[in-house]
Amino acid sequence: MKEKSFQDEQFENIEYNLKTINEKIALSAEKSGRTRDDVRFMAVTKTVDVFRINKALDCGIDLIGENKVQEFLSKKPDLKLENVECHLIGHLQTNKVSKIVGEVDCIESVDSLKLANEISKQSSKLGITTNVLVEVNIGGEESKTGLPKELLEETLYRISELPSIKVVGLMTIPPFSQNNAQNRKFFSNMYNMYVDIRSKKIHNITMDILSMGMSGDYEDAIACGSNLVRIGSAIFGPRIY
Ligand SMILES: *Cc1c(COP(=O)(O)O)cnc(C)c1O
């Protein structure tokens, strides 16, 4: 009998993991009074090779997230991206904006007015509008990217005046913690801010997406109102840098 190749095994794991995660997303959504279709499932593909990413796409994944501009652009031509959305989720430097605008459907990691300005400027040049999320540093950690929550509202008003960028929601990465109750507190804070801002009906800004929850905490995030979870290692295994 022919032995299974390493790649066959990797592919089987991806298929199995996606199925398991999908079931858990459905359960968590139901617990929060919603359905599976109310929560989007992003496969985070940083450090993952194109073969494994394409396997996940073959299994029905329709949204992927990459952290680095260069890594995404070098893999993009080999990915089966028909009917698939791509988001940039990693910290973006202003000097890389011109390379990524027009190449992704959404930039989830906008954390300053300066960055938003540049995204709008480069989008104008291409004659497009770029959808973005504003990343909030909900834990107030000095080491983390993301906008301090105290600056969120004012920054949103400023961004709303820019011509070629549209904020469609919020994203966050809470402080690392093994403590679920602690995590849920941050997620709930985010949800409250999201609902509060939505109620203000700021011109040119919609609150459609609340992106929070990763491999270790997506069930809690959904329970607290997330509608987009970003999952990497629970699909593809530990990352090898
Ligand atoms: C890497 C990463 C993820 C996925 O992390 P996992 O713990 O592997 O699921 C999600 N969001 C962002 C912004 C990331 O950088």
mmCIF file with all atom_site columns, C-alpha atoms and ligand atoms in Angstrom, residues 44 46 67 89 171 173 214-215 230-233 239, ligand 1:
data_model
loop_
_atom_site.group_PDB
_atom_site.id
_atom_site.type_symbol
_atom_site.label_atom_id
_atom_site.label_alt_id
_atom_site.label_comp_id
_atom_site.label_asym_id
_atom_site.label_entity_id
_atom_site.label_seq_id
_atom_site.pdbx_PDB_ins_code
_atom_site.Cartn_x
_atom_site.Cartn_y
_atom_site.Cartn_z
_atom_site.occupancy
_atom_site.B_iso_or_equiv
_atom_site.pdbx_formal_charge
_atom_site.auth_seq_id
_atom_site.auth_comp_id
_atom_site.auth_asym_id
_atom_site.auth_atom_id
_atom_site.pdbx_PDB_model_num
ATOM   1  C CA . VAL A 1 44  ? -5.184  33.729 8.390  1.00 0.00 ? 44  VAL A CA 1
ATOM   2  C CA . LYS A 1 46  ? 0.724   34.293 7.132  1.00 0.00 ? 46  LYS A CA 1
ATOM   3  C CA . ASN A 1 67  ? -0.154  40.329 7.653  1.00 0.00 ? 67  ASN A CA 1
ATOM   4  C CA . ILE A 1 89  ? -4.627  42.386 8.893  1.00 0.00 ? 89  ILE A CA 1
ATOM   5  C CA . MET A 1 171 ? -10.915 45.290 14.573 1.00 0.00 ? 171 MET A CA 1
ATOM   6  C CA . ILE A 1 173 ? -6.490  42.024 19.221 1.00 0.00 ? 173 ILE A CA 1
ATOM   7  C CA . MET A 1 214 ? -8.392  34.225 16.913 1.00 0.00 ? 214 MET A CA 1
ATOM   8  C CA . SER A 1 215 ? -7.556  30.511 17.314 1.00 0.00 ? 215 SER A CA 1
ATOM   9  C CA . ARG A 1 230 ? -9.493  35.535 12.124 1.00 0.00 ? 230 ARG A CA 1
ATOM   10 C CA . ILE A 1 231 ? -8.093  32.031 12.527 1.00 0.00 ? 231 ILE A CA 1
ATOM   11 C CA . GLY A 1 232 ? -4.639  30.779 11.607 1.00 0.00 ? 232 GLY A CA 1
ATOM   12 C CA . SER A 1 233 ? -2.946  28.115 13.688 1.00 0.00 ? 233 SER A CA 1
ATOM   13 C CA . ARG A 1 239 ? 3.508   28.696 12.291 1.00 0.00 ? 239 ARG A CA 1
HETATM 14 C C1 . LIG B 2 .   ? -1.710  35.852 13.182 1.00 0.00 ? 1   LIG B C1 1
HETATM 15 C C2 . LIG B 2 .   ? -2.949  36.650 13.372 1.00 0.00 ? 1   LIG B C2 1
HETATM 16 C C3 . LIG B 2 .   ? -4.189  36.021 13.590 1.00 0.00 ? 1   LIG B C3 1
HETATM 17 C C4 . LIG B 2 .   ? -4.364  34.529 13.725 1.00 0.00 ? 1   LIG B C4 1
HETATM 18 O O1 . LIG B 2 .   ? -3.747  34.038 14.873 1.00 0.00 ? 1   LIG B O1 1
HETATM 19 P P1 . LIG B 2 .   ? -3.957  32.526 15.352 1.00 0.00 ? 1   LIG B P1 1
HETATM 20 O O2 . LIG B 2 .   ? -3.755  32.576 16.810 1.00 0.00 ? 1   LIG B O2 1
HETATM 21 O O3 . LIG B 2 .   ? -2.958  31.691 14.637 1.00 0.00 ? 1   LIG B O3 1
HETATM 22 O O4 . LIG B 2 .   ? -5.344  32.126 14.985 1.00 0.00 ? 1   LIG B O4 1
HETATM 23 C C5 . LIG B 2 .   ? -5.314  36.838 13.699 1.00 0.00 ? 1   LIG B C5 1
HETATM 24 N N1 . LIG B 2 .   ? -5.237  38.183 13.600 1.00 0.00 ? 1   LIG B N1 1
HETATM 25 C C6 . LIG B 2 .   ? -4.065  38.807 13.392 1.00 0.00 ? 1   LIG B C6 1
HETATM 26 C C7 . LIG B 2 .   ? -4.042  40.289 13.288 1.00 0.00 ? 1   LIG B C7 1
HETATM 27 C C8 . LIG B 2 .   ? -2.887  38.064 13.267 1.00 0.00 ? 1   LIG B C8 1
HETATM 28 O O5 . LIG B 2 .   ? -1.726  38.702 13.093 1.00 0.00 ? 1   LIG B O5 1
#
